[in-house]
Amino acid sequence: MARIRPRLAVWKFASCDGCQLSLLDCEDELLEIAGEVEIAQFLEATSASVEGPYDLSLVEGSVTTAHDAARIQEVRKQSRFLITIGACATAGGIQALRNFADVREYAAIVYARPDYIETLATSTAISDHVKVDFELRGCPISTRQLVETISAFLAGRKPQTPPHSVCVECKIAGNLCVMVGHGTPCLGPVTHAGCGALCPSYNRGCYGCYGPMETPNTPSLSVWLSRLGMDEDALRRVYRTFNANADAFREESERHDR
Amino acid sequence: MIVKTIKVDQLARVEGEGALKVVARDGVVQSAELNIFEPPRFFEAFLRDRMYSEAPDITARICGICPVAYQMSAIHAMENALGVVVDGPLRDLRRLLYCGEWIESHTLHIYMLHAPDFLGYAGAIEMARDHADIVRRGLDLKKAGNAIIALLGGREIHPINVRVGGFYRAPRRRELQPLAEELKRARDGALATVRWTAGFDFPDVERDYEFVALRGDGEYPLNQGRIVSSRGLDIAAAEYDEHFEESHVEHSTALHAHIKARGAYLTGPLARYALNAASLSPIAREAAREAGLGSVCANPFRSIIVRAVEVLYACDEALRIIDQYEEPDRPAVDLEPRAGVGFAATEAPRGMLYHRYQLHADGKIADARIVPPTSQNQPSIEEDLKIFATAWLNLPDDALRHRCEQTIRNHDPCISCATHFLRLDVDRGR
């Protein structure tokens, strides 16, 4: 008799598809994962579709339309566990830049007939709408952490995704500090770990794509960044990218608003 | 009057969210609409007032499947605005990075999105139950493409190592060597892929497309080239706006790109191949000949073979670049901000991608315009449906619906990138 495998569903909201692609980018593990779970709903990968309820829902993307605000409620109702994957789902993503502007102006810049565009004035995280059981950070998420998260779900344990800063990963990687060593502005001290200190390993400052770490001291970092030559405008922009609507980054960017 | 409506509420195995509606009256297809209801994300709006140097990281986020294409187009357009030409090993490294994206993205499309159509599976995971070795070959090939992007770019999705002017860090010669070993295996896998796809059963249909692609100086186009077409167009990227326009069509509030003088056109593998086949490497040319492609392939269902040929070419080209690579003195050239307008077109896996930026004197972006391949291909995709579906109307509904979906997947539309043509009257059938 075939054993009953947990049902996995993958859902997309406003996003670039990169985080769900991370699942297909697990070239070495994909077929194994597909053996351990029943992929019941994953529109990018399969036209097969199994009705809910689902044991695990992975949700990518942010809520930017009234329709999607209703749809996430449905997804939640049908899901035993709901895990958000990526900066859009956990913090509103790059499209949350509209939260700092007038979305009607944005629509007028991009579309010939902005009156045809139905959209919310904000882009918000999934947890602003429904209860989320776990949030996986990153723009994009790391495939390694995704495999860890799915494995943890299957084993009924908590995923090992440390909440400390990128600086810790940088020390583990043996990198010279780009800020101290080269005077390169870096968001590593306030950014959530997970990438393996990628940017400093390539002689570049971290740009915060994993969002804020636990209890970041952003005002202090801003002082250091301004000593390296960043003006108020640059400080505002550096916190306002792929996790612009994450509380710590939003508040710090607003401190440098003109 | 017999009315027949075929609706697909959610298109599967495409990137992003879309739907399809085909309406027929008395055995003739009246309209075919590819509906795109992906929410708008407003990239061109929030690029304003960002520094020119921020554009590659931001535009990468338009698409997780082809971020390199967005980064490269933004970078080339910015360099054009700043009056800089990046050449030598840095140019080669960019070409190598782009090869990685073609291998990764095309292989994803061939094995996971498109081949299941021909073999009667819902997706690659279902296909793996009967054809595990084939799916593993696809995953290995895809991994080789991703390995290039991960090494040069730092990671597969949204690479971090590219910048206007070059790279943050250029790789050492010895770092590239392990890639060469992987790519030699990948090249064998790519050749096997061409032969495998050539054996599929294809509908016997052809279309009289106007093909549009870049054409380089004797090289198969990736990052650079003039914009040429099968009907005589031959212009620089800076002249794109003079010859192409985005407009509303009657049945849709959607923006569709057209050639002003003539109308719909097609970009992507079929167009690149038709306009550049002679520039393929000998091994890719030979594989194309063996697969029976001829000098032009006008059957969109056979685009899967052309994609496989391009994967083979990209493996071969990547090996050539690695073999000839000389480490540059510096990873990037110096740049000075200045006011100006910059244009660039590059060849994303799905087709030509056009960017234009206007810069203020301090290097901030005054205006941005991005025309993704899907918005250029959408009118041709709808024409495919109108022309082909009439012949298929006698098929049972499920078979007809499947053929229509397959017709769309022929062109690998990337819907997240293409939300410029969001429809108002979305009929999701709910």
XYZ file of N, CA, C and O in Angstrom, chain A residues 5 12-19 21-22 24-28 30-32 34 39 42-48 62 64-65 67-68 71 88 94-98 103 105-113 115-120 139-141 143 195 198-199 201-205 207 209-210 233 236-238 240-242 258, chain B residues 10-17 38-46 48-51 54 57-58 61-65 104 108 112-113 121-126 128-129 132 135-136 139-140 142-143 146 150-162 168-169 248 253 255 364 405 409 416 419-424 428 430:
632
model
N 1.612 10.601 1.802
C 2.627 11.652 1.906
C 1.955 12.988 2.202
O 0.837 13.229 1.743
N 1.481 31.647 -5.536
C 2.172 32.858 -5.983
C 1.278 34.080 -5.824
O 0.120 34.064 -6.225
N 1.841 35.128 -5.235
C 1.197 36.451 -5.217
C 2.134 37.401 -5.970
O 2.874 36.943 -6.827
N 2.112 38.715 -5.724
C 2.940 39.627 -6.532
C 4.421 39.355 -6.276
O 4.898 39.501 -5.149
N 5.136 38.990 -7.331
C 6.513 38.539 -7.160
C 7.161 38.330 -8.514
O 6.516 38.464 -9.543
N 8.432 37.942 -8.481
C 9.163 37.664 -9.720
C 9.242 36.176 -10.012
O 9.895 35.780 -10.968
N 8.664 35.319 -9.188
C 8.721 33.857 -9.320
C 10.048 33.258 -8.858
O 10.223 32.045 -8.894
N 10.990 34.084 -8.444
C 12.335 33.596 -8.126
C 12.365 32.629 -6.949
O 13.144 31.683 -6.940
N 11.521 32.856 -5.945
C 11.587 32.006 -4.759
C 10.998 30.632 -5.022
O 11.529 29.629 -4.567
N 11.020 29.348 -7.921
C 12.030 28.767 -8.810
C 13.149 28.112 -7.984
O 13.751 27.129 -8.416
N 13.403 28.644 -6.783
C 14.438 28.059 -5.929
C 14.150 26.589 -5.652
O 15.072 25.795 -5.470
N 12.711 24.542 -7.822
C 13.122 23.825 -9.036
C 14.641 23.880 -9.212
O 15.213 23.085 -9.950
N 15.285 24.846 -8.545
C 16.744 24.942 -8.613
C 17.437 23.972 -7.651
O 18.661 23.917 -7.609
N 16.657 23.228 -6.863
C 17.252 22.173 -6.029
C 17.476 20.956 -6.932
O 16.824 19.918 -6.757
N 18.414 21.099 -7.900
C 18.535 20.036 -8.906
C 18.848 18.681 -8.277
O 18.393 17.650 -8.744
N 19.646 18.704 -7.203
C 20.046 17.428 -6.604
C 18.977 16.844 -5.693
O 18.992 15.656 -5.406
N 15.432 17.740 -5.864
C 14.040 17.908 -6.298
C 13.267 16.585 -6.346
O 12.160 16.477 -5.826
N 13.873 15.588 -6.963
C 13.137 14.329 -7.134
C 12.949 13.628 -5.795
O 11.938 12.961 -5.571
N 13.920 13.807 -4.899
C 13.776 13.250 -3.551
C 12.636 13.931 -2.806
O 11.825 13.273 -2.151
N 10.141 15.387 -4.126
C 8.891 14.956 -4.763
C 8.503 13.544 -4.332
O 7.346 13.140 -4.449
N 3.220 16.734 -4.385
C 3.110 18.111 -4.874
C 1.703 18.274 -5.440
O 1.396 17.812 -6.534
N 1.232 23.397 -7.737
C 2.478 24.125 -8.005
C 2.400 24.506 -9.473
O 2.956 23.854 -10.346
N 1.683 25.585 -9.730
C 1.278 25.938 -11.081
C 2.456 26.149 -12.025
O 2.368 25.868 -13.210
N 3.574 26.662 -11.481
C 4.701 26.904 -12.372
C 5.292 25.591 -12.875
O 5.879 25.534 -13.951
N 5.150 24.519 -12.077
C 5.820 23.273 -12.428
C 4.894 22.220 -13.014
O 5.340 21.365 -13.768
N 3.623 22.259 -12.655
C 2.752 21.176 -13.106
C 1.327 21.663 -13.329
O 0.831 22.510 -12.592
N 0.689 21.105 -14.352
C -0.708 21.460 -14.589
C -1.636 20.551 -13.791
O -2.845 20.743 -13.805
N -1.070 19.553 -13.099
C -1.897 18.725 -12.222
C -2.276 19.554 -10.995
O -1.515 20.391 -10.546
N 3.702 39.167 -2.483
C 3.032 40.053 -1.538
C 1.595 40.299 -1.986
O 1.209 39.962 -3.104
N -1.119 42.756 -3.205
C -1.200 44.080 -3.842
C -2.549 44.337 -4.499
O -2.741 45.404 -5.085
N -3.449 43.354 -4.465
C -4.774 43.569 -5.053
C -5.843 43.080 -4.071
O -5.566 42.238 -3.212
N -8.298 41.250 -4.784
C -8.521 39.837 -5.067
C -7.528 38.958 -4.297
O -7.898 37.941 -3.706
N -6.260 39.377 -4.316
C -5.239 38.589 -3.621
C -5.429 38.643 -2.100
O -5.125 37.671 -1.396
N -7.824 36.019 -1.594
C -7.275 34.701 -1.948
C -6.382 34.144 -0.842
O -6.395 32.947 -0.567
N 9.234 39.300 -0.693
C 7.904 39.812 -1.050
C 6.880 39.321 -0.036
O 6.075 40.090 0.486
N 10.054 44.408 -3.258
C 10.434 45.661 -3.922
C 9.188 46.469 -4.279
O 9.202 47.705 -4.267
N 8.083 45.777 -4.565
C 6.870 46.511 -4.963
C 6.269 47.296 -3.804
O 5.366 48.096 -4.011
N 6.798 47.084 -2.576
C 6.326 47.886 -1.442
C 6.883 49.308 -1.490
O 6.515 50.145 -0.656
N 7.716 49.620 -2.476
C 8.154 51.019 -2.626
C 6.963 51.935 -2.865
O 7.016 53.130 -2.591
N 5.864 51.362 -3.365
C 4.653 52.172 -3.557
C 4.117 52.696 -2.221
O 3.403 53.681 -2.184
N 0.360 55.657 -5.320
C 0.296 54.577 -6.310
C -0.363 55.037 -7.605
O -0.071 54.518 -8.684
N 0.123 57.915 -9.011
C 1.217 58.503 -9.800
C 2.051 57.415 -10.457
O 2.452 57.520 -11.612
N 2.329 56.361 -9.680
C 3.090 55.236 -10.232
C 2.383 54.655 -11.450
O 2.989 54.378 -12.478
N 1.066 54.454 -11.326
C 0.302 53.865 -12.425
C 0.347 54.777 -13.647
O 0.449 54.309 -14.783
N 0.316 56.082 -13.406
C 0.322 57.032 -14.527
C 1.673 57.016 -15.251
O 1.750 57.256 -16.453
N 2.737 56.734 -14.513
C 4.067 56.683 -15.135
C 4.189 55.452 -16.028
O 4.754 55.507 -17.114
N 3.621 54.330 -15.588
C 3.850 53.072 -16.292
C 2.786 52.780 -17.351
O 3.092 52.242 -18.406
N 1.544 53.142 -17.087
C 0.445 52.707 -17.954
C -0.194 53.862 -18.708
O -0.402 54.940 -18.151
N -0.545 53.605 -19.962
C -1.217 54.606 -20.780
C -2.613 54.909 -20.228
O -3.093 56.023 -20.316
N -3.281 53.890 -19.700
C -4.618 54.095 -19.136
C -4.612 53.648 -17.671
O -5.108 52.576 -17.337
N -6.382 54.373 -15.307
C -7.710 54.126 -14.737
C -8.138 52.666 -14.905
O -9.057 52.198 -14.258
N -7.468 51.921 -15.800
C -7.772 50.505 -15.968
C -7.098 49.633 -14.921
O -7.379 48.445 -14.831
N -6.178 50.205 -14.187
C -5.371 49.394 -13.278
C -6.059 49.274 -11.925
O -6.341 50.273 -11.269
N -6.325 48.045 -11.550
C -6.907 47.805 -10.230
C -5.809 47.315 -9.308
O -5.276 46.225 -9.491
N -5.466 48.123 -8.333
C -4.401 47.718 -7.430
C -4.612 48.392 -6.088
O -5.274 49.431 -5.995
N -4.069 47.799 -5.044
C -4.128 48.430 -3.736
C -3.053 49.509 -3.645
O -2.068 49.479 -4.388
N 15.871 37.619 -0.737
C 15.449 38.054 -2.072
C 16.571 37.711 -3.037
O 17.395 38.547 -3.339
N 16.614 36.457 -3.486
C 15.696 35.355 -3.237
C 16.093 34.565 -1.997
O 17.159 34.791 -1.428
N 15.222 33.603 -1.598
C 15.585 32.672 -0.529
C 16.761 31.817 -0.981
O 17.036 31.706 -2.170
N 18.412 28.192 -1.561
C 17.899 26.839 -1.796
C 18.253 25.934 -0.612
O 17.472 25.074 -0.227
N 22.448 34.219 3.476
C 23.076 34.166 2.155
C 24.492 33.605 2.226
O 25.087 33.284 1.203
N 27.374 36.693 1.038
C 27.697 36.651 -0.383
C 28.387 37.924 -0.880
O 29.463 37.870 -1.488
N 27.773 39.075 -0.651
C 28.304 40.309 -1.243
C 29.710 40.636 -0.731
O 30.598 40.917 -1.540
N 31.893 38.634 0.198
C 32.808 37.657 -0.397
C 33.194 38.053 -1.821
O 34.179 37.558 -2.361
N 32.392 38.914 -2.433
C 32.691 39.418 -3.781
C 33.147 40.883 -3.729
O 32.943 41.629 -4.684
N 33.728 41.281 -2.588
C 34.258 42.657 -2.428
C 33.182 43.723 -2.538
O 33.426 44.809 -3.066
N 32.001 43.402 -2.084
C 30.912 44.348 -2.214
C 30.205 44.452 -0.869
O 30.181 43.482 -0.108
N 29.637 45.613 -0.554
C 28.873 45.747 0.674
C 27.540 45.019 0.573
O 26.950 44.951 -0.496
N 23.686 44.528 0.652
C 22.612 45.488 0.394
C 21.288 45.073 1.026
O 20.220 45.562 0.663
N 19.378 42.168 1.287
C 18.264 41.483 0.612
C 17.605 40.430 1.503
O 16.542 39.937 1.158
N 18.218 40.087 2.646
C 17.538 39.174 3.582
C 16.740 39.932 4.646
O 16.171 39.323 5.554
N 20.009 61.279 1.452
C 19.292 60.674 0.343
C 19.766 59.232 0.126
O 18.968 58.306 -0.056
N 18.516 56.945 2.912
C 17.119 56.590 2.730
C 17.000 55.470 1.686
O 16.298 54.487 1.893
N 17.743 55.632 0.597
C 17.632 54.644 -0.485
C 18.181 53.279 -0.087
O 17.664 52.247 -0.484
N 19.240 53.260 0.721
C 19.895 51.976 1.005
C 19.004 51.067 1.854
O 19.025 49.844 1.726
N 15.759 51.297 1.657
C 14.499 51.210 0.928
C 14.699 50.453 -0.386
O 14.685 51.039 -1.460
N 14.912 49.139 -0.262
C 15.023 48.343 -1.496
C 14.100 47.141 -1.393
O 12.892 47.296 -1.433
N 14.681 45.955 -1.228
C 13.893 44.729 -1.392
C 13.119 44.345 -0.129
O 12.284 43.469 -0.162
N 13.501 63.394 3.411
C 13.659 64.850 3.376
C 12.426 65.552 3.897
O 11.333 65.046 3.755
N -6.348 29.257 -15.450
C -5.004 29.477 -14.918
C -4.046 28.697 -15.805
O -4.102 27.481 -15.839
N -3.178 29.397 -16.494
C -2.201 28.707 -17.326
C -1.131 28.104 -16.439
O -0.520 28.803 -15.638
N -0.891 26.827 -16.604
C 0.179 26.190 -15.835
C 1.463 26.167 -16.657
O 1.447 26.378 -17.863
N 2.554 25.911 -15.966
C 3.873 25.783 -16.587
C 4.229 26.966 -17.495
O 4.729 26.808 -18.594
N 3.870 28.145 -17.047
C 4.450 29.369 -17.584
C 4.895 30.149 -16.359
O 4.496 29.837 -15.242
N 5.695 31.150 -16.561
C 6.171 31.938 -15.448
C 5.189 33.076 -15.233
O 4.969 33.888 -16.127
N 4.553 33.148 -14.085
C 3.592 34.206 -13.809
C 2.165 33.725 -14.008
O 1.911 32.548 -14.279
N 1.221 34.638 -13.828
C -0.189 34.263 -13.859
C -0.876 34.767 -15.109
O -0.882 35.964 -15.387
N -1.421 39.077 -13.774
C -0.343 39.291 -12.818
C -0.472 40.719 -12.270
O -0.644 41.654 -13.031
N -0.402 40.905 -10.947
C -0.537 42.275 -10.431
C 0.619 43.172 -10.909
O 1.755 42.705 -11.007
N 0.339 44.436 -11.209
C 1.411 45.333 -11.634
C 2.370 45.618 -10.492
O 1.961 45.675 -9.337
N 3.652 45.811 -10.811
C 4.636 46.051 -9.752
C 5.347 47.400 -9.908
O 6.115 47.788 -9.071
N 5.142 48.103 -11.027
C 5.551 49.519 -11.182
C 7.050 49.777 -11.200
O 7.520 50.788 -10.675
N 7.809 48.890 -11.793
C 9.264 49.078 -11.802
C 9.695 50.398 -12.425
O 10.555 51.101 -11.895
N 9.104 50.746 -13.586
C 9.559 51.961 -14.262
C 9.306 53.206 -13.418
O 9.994 54.210 -13.551
N 8.279 53.095 -12.545
C 7.974 54.249 -11.687
C 9.001 54.375 -10.563
O 9.570 55.440 -10.336
N 9.256 53.277 -9.861
C 10.148 53.464 -8.715
C 11.626 53.453 -9.065
O 12.471 53.702 -8.215
N 12.703 55.746 -10.918
C 12.970 57.186 -10.950
C 13.600 57.630 -9.640
O 13.174 57.204 -8.559
N 14.603 58.480 -9.753
C 15.326 59.042 -8.613
C 16.214 58.033 -7.886
O 16.750 58.330 -6.825
N 16.369 56.830 -8.442
C 17.410 55.949 -7.928
C 18.683 56.251 -8.713
O 18.633 56.736 -9.842
N 19.857 55.911 -8.135
C 21.111 56.117 -8.866
C 21.220 55.114 -10.018
O 20.747 53.984 -9.901
N 22.170 51.615 -9.184
C 21.238 50.721 -8.480
C 20.362 49.924 -9.443
O 19.708 48.957 -9.039
N 20.564 45.807 -9.828
C 19.990 45.004 -8.735
C 18.472 45.106 -8.730
O 17.778 44.128 -8.447
N 17.956 46.300 -9.025
C 16.500 46.485 -8.980
C 15.831 45.776 -10.155
O 14.871 45.025 -9.962
N 15.008 42.046 -10.215
C 13.824 41.566 -9.491
C 12.566 41.549 -10.350
O 11.501 41.149 -9.884
N 12.664 41.998 -11.599
C 11.503 41.875 -12.476
C 11.233 40.389 -12.728
O 10.086 39.965 -12.759
N 12.292 39.607 -12.874
C 12.093 38.192 -13.203
C 13.122 37.301 -12.537
O 14.319 37.507 -12.716
N 12.653 36.292 -11.801
C 13.568 35.358 -11.154
C 14.144 34.332 -12.108
O 15.128 33.677 -11.788
N 13.541 34.189 -13.280
C 14.021 33.169 -14.223
C 15.071 33.741 -15.170
O 15.964 33.035 -15.599
N 20.455 27.563 -18.205
C 19.556 27.331 -17.062
C 18.092 27.547 -17.453
O 17.233 26.700 -17.212
N 15.231 24.658 -18.171
C 14.009 24.664 -17.362
C 12.786 24.585 -18.280
O 11.871 23.794 -18.072
N 11.090 21.026 -18.058
C 10.082 21.086 -17.004
C 8.769 21.712 -17.460
O 7.722 21.410 -16.918
N 8.817 22.616 -18.434
C 7.597 23.307 -18.823
C 7.022 22.796 -20.152
O 5.817 22.741 -20.328
N 2.471 14.371 -20.046
C 2.531 14.441 -18.583
C 2.106 15.827 -18.100
O 2.211 16.807 -18.839
N 1.703 15.892 -16.830
C 1.284 17.173 -16.264
C 2.494 18.051 -15.929
O 2.375 19.275 -15.830
N 3.646 17.418 -15.730
C 4.850 18.181 -15.412
C 6.048 17.257 -15.342
O 5.920 16.043 -15.552
N 7.218 17.830 -15.058
C 8.452 17.037 -15.087
C 8.488 16.004 -13.961
O 9.069 14.934 -14.119
N 7.893 16.339 -12.834
C 7.945 15.401 -11.707
C 7.126 14.152 -12.037
O 7.547 13.030 -11.771
N 5.973 14.376 -12.689
C 5.180 13.236 -13.147
C 5.947 12.466 -14.231
O 5.925 11.238 -14.272
N 9.076 12.158 -14.483
C 10.222 11.446 -13.904
C 9.855 10.029 -13.473
O 10.722 9.164 -13.391
N 8.570 9.782 -13.194
C 8.178 8.422 -12.787
C 8.462 7.414 -13.892
O 8.802 6.268 -13.621
N 12.987 8.719 -15.517
C 13.847 9.319 -14.492
C 15.194 9.764 -15.073
O 15.690 10.845 -14.749
N 14.848 13.077 -17.019
C 14.649 14.243 -16.155
C 15.947 14.565 -15.416
O 16.320 15.729 -15.275
N 16.660 13.536 -14.989
C 17.957 13.791 -14.328
C 18.950 14.461 -15.275
O 19.713 15.333 -14.879
N 18.011 18.038 -15.279
C 18.397 18.721 -14.044
C 19.914 18.957 -14.011
O 20.384 20.011 -13.575
N 20.695 17.981 -14.497
C 22.159 18.144 -14.538
C 22.551 19.297 -15.468
O 23.455 20.079 -15.179
N 20.675 21.857 -16.363
C 20.242 23.106 -15.746
C 21.243 23.526 -14.671
O 21.592 24.697 -14.530
N 21.713 22.533 -13.925
C 22.667 22.805 -12.852
C 23.974 23.377 -13.410
O 24.591 24.247 -12.793
N 23.358 26.985 -14.016
C 23.325 27.680 -12.731
C 24.720 27.790 -12.113
O 25.006 28.759 -11.411
N 26.236 31.106 -10.644
C 26.624 31.147 -9.229
C 28.087 31.556 -9.072
O 28.427 32.336 -8.173
N 28.944 31.079 -9.948
C 30.365 31.436 -9.822
C 30.606 32.902 -10.198
O 31.232 33.659 -9.460
N 30.083 33.310 -11.349
C 30.330 34.683 -11.811
C 29.455 35.700 -11.075
O 29.871 36.839 -10.844
N 28.242 35.273 -10.747
C 27.275 36.227 -10.210
C 27.055 36.116 -8.718
O 26.390 36.950 -8.127
N 27.609 35.064 -8.085
C 27.428 34.893 -6.649
C 26.293 33.947 -6.291
O 26.394 33.166 -5.381
N 25.184 34.079 -7.021
C 24.077 33.140 -6.826
C 23.269 33.073 -8.112
O 23.364 33.954 -8.962
N 22.420 32.011 -8.182
C 21.715 31.724 -9.433
C 20.629 32.759 -9.710
O 20.440 33.186 -10.842
N 19.873 33.097 -8.656
C 18.764 34.031 -8.845
C 19.202 35.395 -8.289
O 19.747 35.460 -7.185
N 18.971 36.447 -9.031
C 19.385 37.798 -8.644
C 20.873 37.867 -8.276
O 21.237 38.137 -7.119
N 21.734 37.621 -9.263
C 23.184 37.668 -9.011
C 23.617 39.011 -8.424
O 22.991 40.045 -8.690
N 24.686 38.978 -7.611
C 25.108 40.191 -6.891
C 26.429 40.780 -7.410
O 26.840 41.837 -6.956
N 27.088 40.079 -8.346
C 28.457 40.496 -8.679
C 28.559 41.389 -9.909
O 29.651 41.791 -10.284
N 27.449 41.694 -10.573
C 27.567 42.525 -11.780
C 27.301 43.991 -11.431
O 26.577 44.298 -10.483
N 32.113 43.363 -9.575
C 32.749 43.705 -8.301
C 34.052 42.920 -8.147
O 35.051 43.440 -7.667
N 34.012 41.659 -8.569
C 35.233 40.849 -8.506
C 35.289 39.983 -9.758
O 34.294 39.329 -10.103
N -2.729 49.898 -27.502
C -3.889 49.149 -27.045
C -4.531 48.458 -28.242
O -4.526 49.007 -29.334
N -7.348 45.904 -22.881
C -6.697 47.133 -22.446
C -5.187 46.940 -22.449
O -4.442 47.793 -22.008
N -1.271 46.480 -23.410
C -0.305 47.052 -24.339
C 0.372 45.921 -25.106
O 0.824 44.953 -24.509
N 21.257 60.273 -11.304
C 19.964 59.709 -10.918
C 19.083 59.510 -12.156
O 19.191 60.250 -13.134
N -2.985 25.639 -24.936
C -1.999 25.924 -23.896
C -0.581 25.695 -24.415
O 0.321 26.468 -24.162
N 2.792 27.969 -24.579
C 4.070 27.539 -23.991
C 5.182 27.439 -25.032
O 6.358 27.524 -24.689
N 5.415 37.536 -15.304
C 5.772 38.527 -14.283
C 6.455 39.743 -14.892
O 6.301 40.860 -14.422
N 3.822 42.691 -17.159
C 2.546 43.170 -16.647
C 2.171 44.535 -17.174
O 1.225 45.138 -16.718
N 2.889 45.018 -18.160
C 2.500 46.280 -18.775
C 1.172 46.174 -19.480
O 0.601 47.157 -19.872
N 0.709 44.944 -19.709
C -0.539 44.863 -20.454
C -1.611 44.147 -19.659
O -2.323 43.296 -20.147
N -1.693 44.558 -18.416
C -2.741 44.019 -17.562
C -4.120 44.329 -18.143
O -4.383 45.422 -18.576
N -5.016 43.346 -18.109
C -6.369 43.576 -18.613
C -7.300 44.020 -17.502
O -7.142 43.638 -16.361
N -8.285 44.780 -17.875
C -9.301 45.178 -16.904
C -10.334 44.074 -16.714
O -10.621 43.642 -15.617
N -11.977 35.146 -15.092
C -11.317 33.981 -14.541
C -12.282 32.822 -14.397
O -11.937 31.792 -13.843
N -14.722 32.431 -12.438
C -15.074 32.046 -11.069
C -16.405 32.645 -10.683
O -16.743 33.711 -11.128
